mmCIF file of C-alpha atoms in Angstrom:
data_model
loop_
_atom_site.group_PDB
_atom_site.id
_atom_site.type_symbol
_atom_site.label_atom_id
_atom_site.label_comp_id
_atom_site.label_asym_id
_atom_site.label_seq_id
_atom_site.Cartn_x
_atom_site.Cartn_y
_atom_site.Cartn_z
ATOM 1 C CA UNK J 1 -37.694 20.788 -0.222
ATOM 2 C CA UNK J 2 -35.878 22.899 -2.809
ATOM 3 C CA UNK J 3 -34.217 20.925 -5.607
ATOM 4 C CA UNK J 4 -30.446 20.473 -5.340
ATOM 5 C CA UNK J 5 -28.456 23.191 -7.089
ATOM 6 C CA UNK J 6 -24.851 23.742 -8.122
ATOM 7 C CA UNK J 7 -22.840 25.232 -5.269
ATOM 8 C CA UNK J 8 -19.469 26.731 -6.352
ATOM 9 C CA UNK J 9 -18.232 26.807 -2.758
ATOM 10 C CA UNK J 10 -18.963 23.105 -2.327
ATOM 11 C CA UNK J 11 -17.358 22.365 -5.668
ATOM 12 C CA UNK J 12 -14.196 24.295 -4.683
ATOM 13 C CA UNK J 13 -14.007 22.492 -1.351
ATOM 14 C CA UNK J 14 -14.428 19.102 -3.009
ATOM 15 C CA UNK J 15 -11.769 19.880 -5.593
ATOM 16 C CA UNK J 16 -9.272 21.051 -2.953
ATOM 17 C CA UNK J 17 -10.017 18.065 -0.737
ATOM 18 C CA UNK J 18 -9.616 15.600 -3.621
ATOM 19 C CA UNK J 19 -6.341 17.170 -4.723
ATOM 20 C CA UNK J 20 -4.940 16.994 -1.175
ATOM 21 C CA UNK J 21 -6.051 13.388 -0.596
ATOM 22 C CA UNK J 22 -4.883 12.108 -3.984
ATOM 23 C CA UNK J 23 -1.563 13.892 -3.479
ATOM 24 C CA UNK J 24 -1.114 12.306 -0.024
ATOM 25 C CA UNK J 25 -1.907 8.790 -1.248
ATOM 26 C CA UNK J 26 0.330 9.096 -4.283
ATOM 27 C CA UNK J 27 3.008 10.506 -1.978
ATOM 28 C CA UNK J 28 2.771 7.304 0.113
ATOM 29 C CA UNK J 29 2.920 5.210 -3.060
ATOM 30 C CA UNK J 30 5.949 6.894 -4.590
ATOM 31 C CA UNK J 31 7.829 7.416 -1.315
ATOM 32 C CA UNK J 32 7.824 3.655 -0.710
ATOM 33 C CA UNK J 33 8.981 2.815 -4.227
ATOM 34 C CA UNK J 34 12.682 2.704 -3.378
ATOM 35 C CA UNK J 35 12.045 0.442 -0.375
ATOM 36 C CA UNK J 36 10.066 -1.920 -2.567
ATOM 37 C CA UNK J 37 12.644 -1.852 -5.377
ATOM 38 C CA UNK J 38 15.362 -2.802 -2.896
ATOM 39 C CA UNK J 39 13.502 -5.576 -1.131
ATOM 40 C CA UNK J 40 10.645 -6.765 -3.368
ATOM 41 C CA UNK J 41 8.863 -7.336 -0.052
ATOM 42 C CA UNK J 42 5.304 -8.502 -0.712
ATOM 43 C CA UNK J 43 3.878 -6.655 2.307
ATOM 44 C CA UNK J 44 5.319 -3.366 1.014
ATOM 45 C CA UNK J 45 3.956 -4.143 -2.448
ATOM 46 C CA UNK J 46 0.435 -4.675 -1.074
ATOM 47 C CA UNK J 47 0.659 -1.609 1.155
ATOM 48 C CA UNK J 48 1.645 0.509 -1.856
ATOM 49 C CA UNK J 49 -1.144 -0.956 -3.958
ATOM 50 C CA UNK J 50 -3.691 -0.176 -1.235
ATOM 51 C CA UNK J 51 -2.814 3.511 -1.278
ATOM 52 C CA UNK J 52 -2.560 3.661 -5.055
ATOM 53 C CA UNK J 53 -6.068 2.215 -5.248
ATOM 54 C CA UNK J 54 -7.351 4.577 -2.552
ATOM 55 C CA UNK J 55 -5.827 7.511 -4.457
ATOM 56 C CA UNK J 56 -7.483 6.378 -7.678
ATOM 57 C CA UNK J 57 -10.763 5.838 -5.809
ATOM 58 C CA UNK J 58 -10.765 9.433 -4.566
ATOM 59 C CA UNK J 59 -9.884 10.672 -8.052
ATOM 60 C CA UNK J 60 -12.705 8.731 -9.725
ATOM 61 C CA UNK J 61 -15.056 9.688 -6.894
ATOM 62 C CA UNK J 62 -14.390 13.301 -7.841
ATOM 63 C CA UNK J 63 -15.133 12.555 -11.507
ATOM 64 C CA UNK J 64 -18.339 10.917 -10.316
ATOM 65 C CA UNK J 65 -19.214 14.090 -8.387
ATOM 66 C CA UNK J 66 -18.224 16.235 -11.343
ATOM 67 C CA UNK J 67 -20.793 14.390 -13.417
ATOM 68 C CA UNK J 68 -23.449 14.992 -10.765
ATOM 69 C CA UNK J 69 -22.530 18.626 -10.178
ATOM 70 C CA UNK J 70 -22.157 19.262 -13.891
ATOM 71 C CA UNK J 71 -25.611 17.864 -14.477
ATOM 72 C CA UNK J 72 -26.981 20.255 -11.841
ATOM 73 C CA UNK J 73 -25.047 23.278 -13.108
ATOM 74 C CA UNK J 74 -25.350 22.884 -16.845
ATOM 75 C CA UNK J 75 -28.313 20.578 -17.103
ATOM 76 C CA UNK J 76 -26.492 18.200 -19.437
ATOM 77 C CA UNK J 77 -28.518 15.257 -18.313
ATOM 78 C CA UNK J 78 -27.791 12.933 -21.183
ATOM 79 C CA UNK J 79 -23.959 12.726 -20.836
ATOM 80 C CA UNK J 80 -24.405 12.635 -17.064
ATOM 81 C CA UNK J 81 -26.701 9.657 -17.331
ATOM 82 C CA UNK J 82 -24.219 7.943 -19.617
ATOM 83 C CA UNK J 83 -21.162 8.620 -17.471
ATOM 84 C CA UNK J 84 -22.670 7.948 -14.079
ATOM 85 C CA UNK J 85 -23.110 4.161 -14.496
ATOM 86 C CA UNK J 86 -19.563 3.925 -15.851
ATOM 87 C CA UNK J 87 -17.693 5.990 -13.275
ATOM 88 C CA UNK J 88 -19.443 4.810 -10.137
ATOM 89 C CA UNK J 89 -18.737 1.053 -10.541
ATOM 90 C CA UNK J 90 -15.061 1.860 -11.299
ATOM 91 C CA UNK J 91 -14.862 3.896 -8.083
ATOM 92 C CA UNK J 92 -16.469 1.048 -6.169
ATOM 93 C CA UNK J 93 -14.160 -1.588 -7.671
ATOM 94 C CA UNK J 94 -11.027 0.458 -6.904
ATOM 95 C CA UNK J 95 -12.051 1.229 -3.336
ATOM 96 C CA UNK J 96 -13.044 -2.367 -2.555
ATOM 97 C CA UNK J 97 -9.673 -3.554 -3.837
ATOM 98 C CA UNK J 98 -7.944 -0.856 -1.765
ATOM 99 C CA UNK J 99 -9.612 -2.162 1.411
ATOM 100 C CA UNK J 100 -8.634 -5.738 0.496
ATOM 101 C CA UNK J 101 -5.042 -4.788 -0.277
ATOM 102 C CA UNK J 102 -4.727 -2.967 3.026
ATOM 103 C CA UNK J 103 -6.056 -5.928 5.009
ATOM 104 C CA UNK J 104 -4.034 -8.444 3.012
ATOM 105 C CA UNK J 105 -0.805 -6.469 3.517
ATOM 106 C CA UNK J 106 -1.005 -7.552 7.172
ATOM 107 C CA UNK J 107 -1.689 -11.258 6.568
ATOM 108 C CA UNK J 108 0.043 -11.981 3.265
ATOM 109 C CA UNK J 109 2.268 -14.616 4.869
ATOM 110 C CA UNK J 110 -0.777 -16.707 5.854
ATOM 111 C CA UNK J 111 -2.912 -16.564 2.699
ATOM 112 C CA UNK J 112 -1.859 -17.548 -0.803
ATOM 113 C CA UNK J 113 -1.433 -14.568 -3.117
ATOM 114 C CA UNK J 114 -3.279 -16.296 -5.946
ATOM 115 C CA UNK J 115 -6.222 -17.132 -3.705
ATOM 116 C CA UNK J 116 -6.310 -13.519 -2.498
ATOM 117 C CA UNK J 117 -6.270 -12.124 -6.049
ATOM 118 C CA UNK J 118 -9.074 -14.390 -7.239
ATOM 119 C CA UNK J 119 -11.300 -13.950 -4.168
ATOM 120 C CA UNK J 120 -10.813 -10.186 -3.831
ATOM 121 C CA UNK J 121 -11.419 -9.531 -7.527
ATOM 122 C CA UNK J 122 -14.576 -11.656 -7.571
ATOM 123 C CA UNK J 123 -15.967 -9.759 -4.565
ATOM 124 C CA UNK J 124 -14.859 -6.342 -5.898
ATOM 125 C CA UNK J 125 -16.393 -7.003 -9.316
ATOM 126 C CA UNK J 126 -19.568 -8.280 -7.609
ATOM 127 C CA UNK J 127 -19.892 -5.074 -5.585
ATOM 128 C CA UNK J 128 -19.098 -2.993 -8.710
ATOM 129 C CA UNK J 129 -21.938 -4.775 -10.541
ATOM 130 C CA UNK J 130 -24.207 -4.022 -7.575
ATOM 131 C CA UNK J 131 -23.097 -0.381 -7.861
ATOM 132 C CA UNK J 132 -23.993 -0.394 -11.561
ATOM 133 C CA UNK J 133 -27.408 -1.856 -10.847
ATOM 134 C CA UNK J 134 -28.305 0.273 -7.822
ATOM 135 C CA UNK J 135 -26.434 3.548 -8.593
ATOM 136 C CA UNK J 136 -26.587 4.163 -4.875
ATOM 137 C CA UNK J 137 -23.474 5.255 -2.920
ATOM 138 C CA UNK J 138 -25.401 4.690 0.290
ATOM 139 C CA UNK J 139 -26.096 1.025 -0.475
ATOM 140 C CA UNK J 140 -22.512 0.456 -1.579
ATOM 141 C CA UNK J 141 -21.151 2.084 1.582
ATOM 142 C CA UNK J 142 -23.415 -0.221 3.594
ATOM 143 C CA UNK J 143 -22.056 -3.236 1.675
ATOM 144 C CA UNK J 144 -18.438 -2.132 2.072
ATOM 145 C CA UNK J 145 -18.755 -1.443 5.813
ATOM 146 C CA UNK J 146 -19.220 -5.079 6.968
ATOM 147 C CA UNK J 147 -16.595 -6.092 4.412
ATOM 148 C CA UNK J 148 -14.187 -3.590 5.923
ATOM 149 C CA UNK J 149 -14.937 -4.736 9.484
ATOM 150 C CA UNK J 150 -14.681 -8.409 8.531
ATOM 151 C CA UNK J 151 -11.369 -8.084 6.656
ATOM 152 C CA UNK J 152 -9.742 -5.908 9.301
ATOM 153 C CA UNK J 153 -10.915 -8.085 12.200
ATOM 154 C CA UNK J 154 -9.811 -11.216 10.326
ATOM 155 C CA UNK J 155 -6.454 -9.680 9.543
ATOM 156 C CA UNK J 156 -5.767 -8.840 13.184
ATOM 157 C CA UNK J 157 -6.575 -12.338 14.480
ATOM 158 C CA UNK J 158 -3.639 -14.425 15.640
ATOM 159 C CA UNK J 159 -0.962 -11.881 14.764
ATOM 160 C CA UNK J 160 2.283 -12.246 16.627
ATOM 161 C CA UNK J 161 3.999 -9.136 15.398
ATOM 162 C CA UNK J 162 4.763 -6.264 17.715
ATOM 163 C CA UNK J 163 1.671 -4.243 18.529
ATOM 164 C CA UNK J 164 1.357 -0.830 16.978
ATOM 165 C CA UNK J 165 -1.465 1.611 16.420
ATOM 166 C CA UNK J 166 -1.475 1.025 12.661
ATOM 167 C CA UNK J 167 -4.557 -1.195 12.609
ATOM 168 C CA UNK J 168 -6.506 1.710 14.057
ATOM 169 C CA UNK J 169 -5.064 4.034 11.448
ATOM 170 C CA UNK J 170 -5.879 1.587 8.635
ATOM 171 C CA UNK J 171 -9.397 1.300 9.982
ATOM 172 C CA UNK J 172 -9.775 5.089 9.990
ATOM 173 C CA UNK J 173 -8.419 5.392 6.432
ATOM 174 C CA UNK J 174 -10.960 2.815 5.212
ATOM 175 C CA UNK J 175 -13.769 4.210 7.352
ATOM 176 C CA UNK J 176 -13.250 7.741 6.027
ATOM 177 C CA UNK J 177 -13.543 6.327 2.543
ATOM 178 C CA UNK J 178 -16.962 4.919 3.436
ATOM 179 C CA UNK J 179 -17.959 8.176 5.109
ATOM 180 C CA UNK J 180 -16.925 10.016 1.944
ATOM 181 C CA UNK J 181 -18.937 7.644 -0.170
ATOM 182 C CA UNK J 182 -21.954 7.719 2.120
ATOM 183 C CA UNK J 183 -22.107 11.339 3.194
ATOM 184 C CA UNK J 184 -20.062 13.534 0.942
ATOM 185 C CA UNK J 185 -22.056 13.094 -2.198
ATOM 186 C CA UNK J 186 -24.113 16.071 -3.323
ATOM 187 C CA UNK J 187 -27.326 14.111 -3.296
ATOM 188 C CA UNK J 188 -27.078 13.282 0.343
ATOM 189 C CA UNK J 189 -28.260 16.085 2.533
ATOM 190 C CA UNK J 190 -25.607 16.887 5.097
ATOM 191 C CA UNK J 191 -24.861 20.478 6.132
ATOM 192 C CA UNK J 192 -21.871 21.953 4.359
ATOM 193 C CA UNK J 193 -20.105 22.649 7.675
ATOM 194 C CA UNK J 194 -20.346 18.994 8.705
ATOM 195 C CA UNK J 195 -18.897 17.910 5.359
ATOM 196 C CA UNK J 196 -15.983 20.306 5.774
ATOM 197 C CA UNK J 197 -15.379 19.052 9.328
ATOM 198 C CA UNK J 198 -15.330 15.437 8.109
ATOM 199 C CA UNK J 199 -12.985 16.359 5.295
ATOM 200 C CA UNK J 200 -10.653 18.148 7.723
ATOM 201 C CA UNK J 201 -10.673 15.171 10.101
ATOM 202 C CA UNK J 202 -9.936 12.698 7.317
ATOM 203 C CA UNK J 203 -7.235 14.935 5.834
ATOM 204 C CA UNK J 204 -5.605 15.066 9.291
ATOM 205 C CA UNK J 205 -5.563 11.245 9.441
ATOM 206 C CA UNK J 206 -4.089 10.988 5.934
ATOM 207 C CA UNK J 207 -1.440 13.621 6.726
ATOM 208 C CA UNK J 208 -0.495 11.661 9.849
ATOM 209 C CA UNK J 209 -0.149 8.509 7.742
ATOM 210 C CA UNK J 210 1.994 10.301 5.157
ATOM 211 C CA UNK J 211 4.136 11.691 7.978
ATOM 212 C CA UNK J 212 4.647 8.169 9.364
ATOM 213 C CA UNK J 213 5.749 6.987 5.923
ATOM 214 C CA UNK J 214 8.061 9.966 5.527
ATOM 215 C CA UNK J 215 9.650 9.178 8.900
ATOM 216 C CA UNK J 216 10.970 5.870 7.547
ATOM 217 C CA UNK J 217 11.556 6.736 3.931
ATOM 218 C CA UNK J 218 13.201 10.145 4.492
ATOM 219 C CA UNK X 1 20.143 -15.031 22.487
ATOM 220 C CA UNK X 2 16.972 -14.410 20.531
ATOM 221 C CA UNK X 3 19.051 -13.618 17.454
ATOM 222 C CA UNK X 4 20.868 -16.962 17.746
ATOM 223 C CA UNK X 5 17.899 -19.225 18.382
ATOM 224 C CA UNK X 6 15.209 -17.945 16.101
ATOM 225 C CA UNK X 7 14.959 -18.609 12.401
ATOM 226 C CA UNK X 8 16.173 -15.629 10.411
ATOM 227 C CA UNK X 9 13.628 -14.109 8.088
ATOM 228 C CA UNK X 10 14.296 -13.527 4.410
ATOM 229 C CA UNK X 11 15.291 -9.882 4.649
ATOM 230 C CA UNK X 12 17.604 -10.596 7.553
ATOM 231 C CA UNK X 13 19.386 -13.359 5.627
ATOM 232 C CA UNK X 14 19.824 -11.055 2.644
ATOM 233 C CA UNK X 15 21.169 -8.343 4.939
ATOM 234 C CA UNK X 16 23.605 -10.777 6.577
ATOM 235 C CA UNK X 17 24.944 -11.995 3.223
ATOM 236 C CA UNK X 18 25.403 -8.462 1.912
ATOM 237 C CA UNK X 19 27.089 -7.410 5.141
ATOM 238 C CA UNK X 20 29.546 -10.291 4.927
ATOM 239 C CA UNK X 21 30.518 -9.182 1.425
ATOM 240 C CA UNK X 22 30.870 -5.534 2.438
ATOM 241 C CA UNK X 23 32.911 -6.393 5.543
ATOM 242 C CA UNK X 24 35.372 -8.401 3.391
ATOM 243 C CA UNK X 25 36.343 -5.297 1.395
ATOM 244 C CA UNK X 26 33.470 -5.891 -0.982
ATOM 245 C CA UNK X 27 35.107 -8.916 -2.519
ATOM 246 C CA UNK X 28 34.674 -12.522 -1.431
ATOM 247 C CA UNK X 29 34.788 -15.922 -3.090
ATOM 248 C CA UNK X 30 31.550 -17.989 -3.186
ATOM 249 C CA UNK X 31 32.818 -20.771 -0.877
ATOM 250 C CA UNK X 32 33.762 -18.567 2.124
ATOM 251 C CA UNK X 33 30.562 -16.601 1.603
ATOM 252 C CA UNK X 34 28.568 -19.838 1.879
ATOM 253 C CA UNK X 35 30.459 -20.736 5.057
ATOM 254 C CA UNK X 36 30.019 -17.358 6.752
ATOM 255 C CA UNK X 37 26.359 -17.109 5.802
ATOM 256 C CA UNK X 38 25.395 -20.104 7.993
ATOM 257 C CA UNK X 39 23.040 -21.486 5.371
ATOM 258 C CA UNK X 40 22.711 -24.873 3.789
ATOM 259 C CA UNK X 41 24.166 -25.140 0.310
ATOM 260 C CA UNK X 42 20.741 -25.267 -1.330
ATOM 261 C CA UNK X 43 19.392 -22.309 0.652
ATOM 262 C CA UNK X 44 22.520 -20.346 -0.102
ATOM 263 C CA UNK X 45 22.159 -20.997 -3.835
ATOM 264 C CA UNK X 46 18.545 -19.882 -3.713
ATOM 265 C CA UNK X 47 19.436 -16.655 -1.926
ATOM 266 C CA UNK X 48 22.438 -16.092 -4.124
ATOM 267 C CA UNK X 49 20.366 -16.369 -7.312
ATOM 268 C CA UNK X 50 17.853 -13.975 -5.797
ATOM 269 C CA UNK X 51 20.576 -11.452 -4.950
ATOM 270 C CA UNK X 52 21.987 -11.642 -8.472
ATOM 271 C CA UNK X 53 18.564 -11.337 -10.104
ATOM 272 C CA UNK X 54 17.703 -8.348 -7.925
ATOM 273 C CA UNK X 55 21.065 -6.818 -8.858
ATOM 274 C CA UNK X 56 22.168 -6.509 -5.249
ATOM 275 C CA UNK X 57 25.404 -8.410 -5.970
ATOM 276 C CA UNK X 58 27.400 -9.268 -9.067
ATOM 277 C CA UNK X 59 30.030 -11.799 -9.977
ATOM 278 C CA UNK X 60 33.436 -10.681 -11.131
ATOM 279 C CA UNK X 61 36.498 -12.576 -12.275
ATOM 280 C CA UNK X 62 40.154 -11.694 -11.704
ATOM 281 C CA UNK X 63 42.928 -12.176 -14.275
ATOM 282 C CA UNK X 64 43.377 -15.800 -13.209
ATOM 283 C CA UNK X 65 39.677 -16.502 -13.811
ATOM 284 C CA UNK X 66 38.805 -16.760 -10.100
ATOM 285 C CA UNK X 67 35.238 -15.815 -9.236
ATOM 286 C CA UNK X 68 34.533 -13.020 -6.708
ATOM 287 C CA UNK X 69 31.275 -11.653 -5.449
ATOM 288 C CA UNK X 70 30.876 -7.916 -4.936
ATOM 289 C CA UNK X 71 28.054 -5.596 -3.961
ATOM 290 C CA UNK X 72 26.408 -3.371 -6.525
ATOM 291 C CA UNK X 73 25.336 0.202 -5.719
ATOM 292 C CA UNK X 74 21.896 -1.226 -5.037
ATOM 293 C CA UNK X 75 23.456 -3.692 -2.565
ATOM 294 C CA UNK X 76 25.164 -0.835 -0.689
ATOM 295 C CA UNK X 77 21.904 1.093 -0.709
ATOM 296 C CA UNK X 78 20.099 -1.928 0.795
ATOM 297 C CA UNK X 79 22.584 -2.054 3.669
ATOM 298 C CA UNK X 80 22.321 1.682 4.205
ATOM 299 C CA UNK X 81 18.519 1.576 4.323
ATOM 300 C CA UNK X 82 18.089 -1.757 6.105
ATOM 301 C CA UNK X 83 17.297 -0.294 9.530
ATOM 302 C CA UNK X 84 14.649 1.965 8.026
ATOM 303 C CA UNK X 85 13.169 -0.863 5.954
ATOM 304 C CA UNK X 86 12.806 -3.027 9.072
ATOM 305 C CA UNK X 87 11.355 -0.128 11.036
ATOM 306 C CA UNK X 88 8.855 0.558 8.278
ATOM 307 C CA UNK X 89 7.767 -3.078 8.005
ATOM 308 C CA UNK X 90 7.340 -3.323 11.773
ATOM 309 C CA UNK X 91 5.537 -0.005 12.195
ATOM 310 C CA UNK X 92 3.086 -0.702 9.360
ATOM 311 C CA UNK X 93 2.699 -4.382 10.367
ATOM 312 C CA UNK X 94 3.550 -5.659 6.912
#
C-alpha cells in the first residue's frame, strides 16, 4: 500500500467542515446565553457547556489533524511528535466532558452537581491519559462509545418529562463525534467520498439542532 | 386543575412573583407581594433574595421611607421571554 500523503482537497474539506461545526456549536452556546443569564437554570448551563465543549473538541481535533497532515506535507516529524501527545489527550478530555455534560443536562435534578463534577472529571482525565498512552483515536472512540451509550441510556431512565425527539438528536450529536474520531482521521483508510458523506450528514444534524435552538431564542 | 394541585417549579414561582409586581403597576409593597405569591414567609424570603441578587427586582423607597418592590429591565425581559424559556427547557429536556 502506498504511504499516506498530503491531500489538499481533504485538507480543504476538513477545514471547511471544522469551521462550520465549530460555528454551529458556538452559535448554540452564545444564542442561549441570554436565557441562562435570565434564569440561571442549571439544565441550560449544562446544555451550553456540552456544546461549548463539543465545539472546542472539534477545534482541537482539527489542530490534531493539522499536526498529522503537516507532518505528511512538510515532513516536520519532530514538532509533530511533540504536539501529537499534547493535542490528542486534550481533544479526548474535552469530548468526554461534552458527552457527560449533555447526559447530565437531562438528569441534573437527580444527581448532585458536585458528585457529577468529580466523577466526570476523573473518568475524562482517565480516558485522556489512555489517549496519551495509546495515541490511538480508534481505541478512544471504542472507549467513548460504551460510555456514550451508558450515560444516555442512564439519563433516559425514569424520566417523567414530556417525550420529545431530543434524546435521539443528542445521541446523534455524540455518535457523530465518535464517527469523526474513529473514521475521519487521515490515518484511517476510508474513501474520501464516504468521509464527505459522513460530514454532510453530521453537518445536517448540527444545523437542525442549531435551528431548534434558534426557534426558541429568536 | 393541574396548575392548582401540583407544586410549582422554581421558574414558575419566579414568573408568578414578577407578574404580580408588573400587574400592580410595577410597584408593590413586600407584605401584599408575600400574600399574593402564595408562598410561606421563609420560601418567599428565599425567592425574594434570589430575585434581588439576580437583579430581576429592586427595592425602592418613597419620600415617606416606605419600601416598594419594582421590576428591573431584566425582570421585564424575563416575563417577555418566559414562554420561550419554558418551551426551550421542555423541548431540550433540561
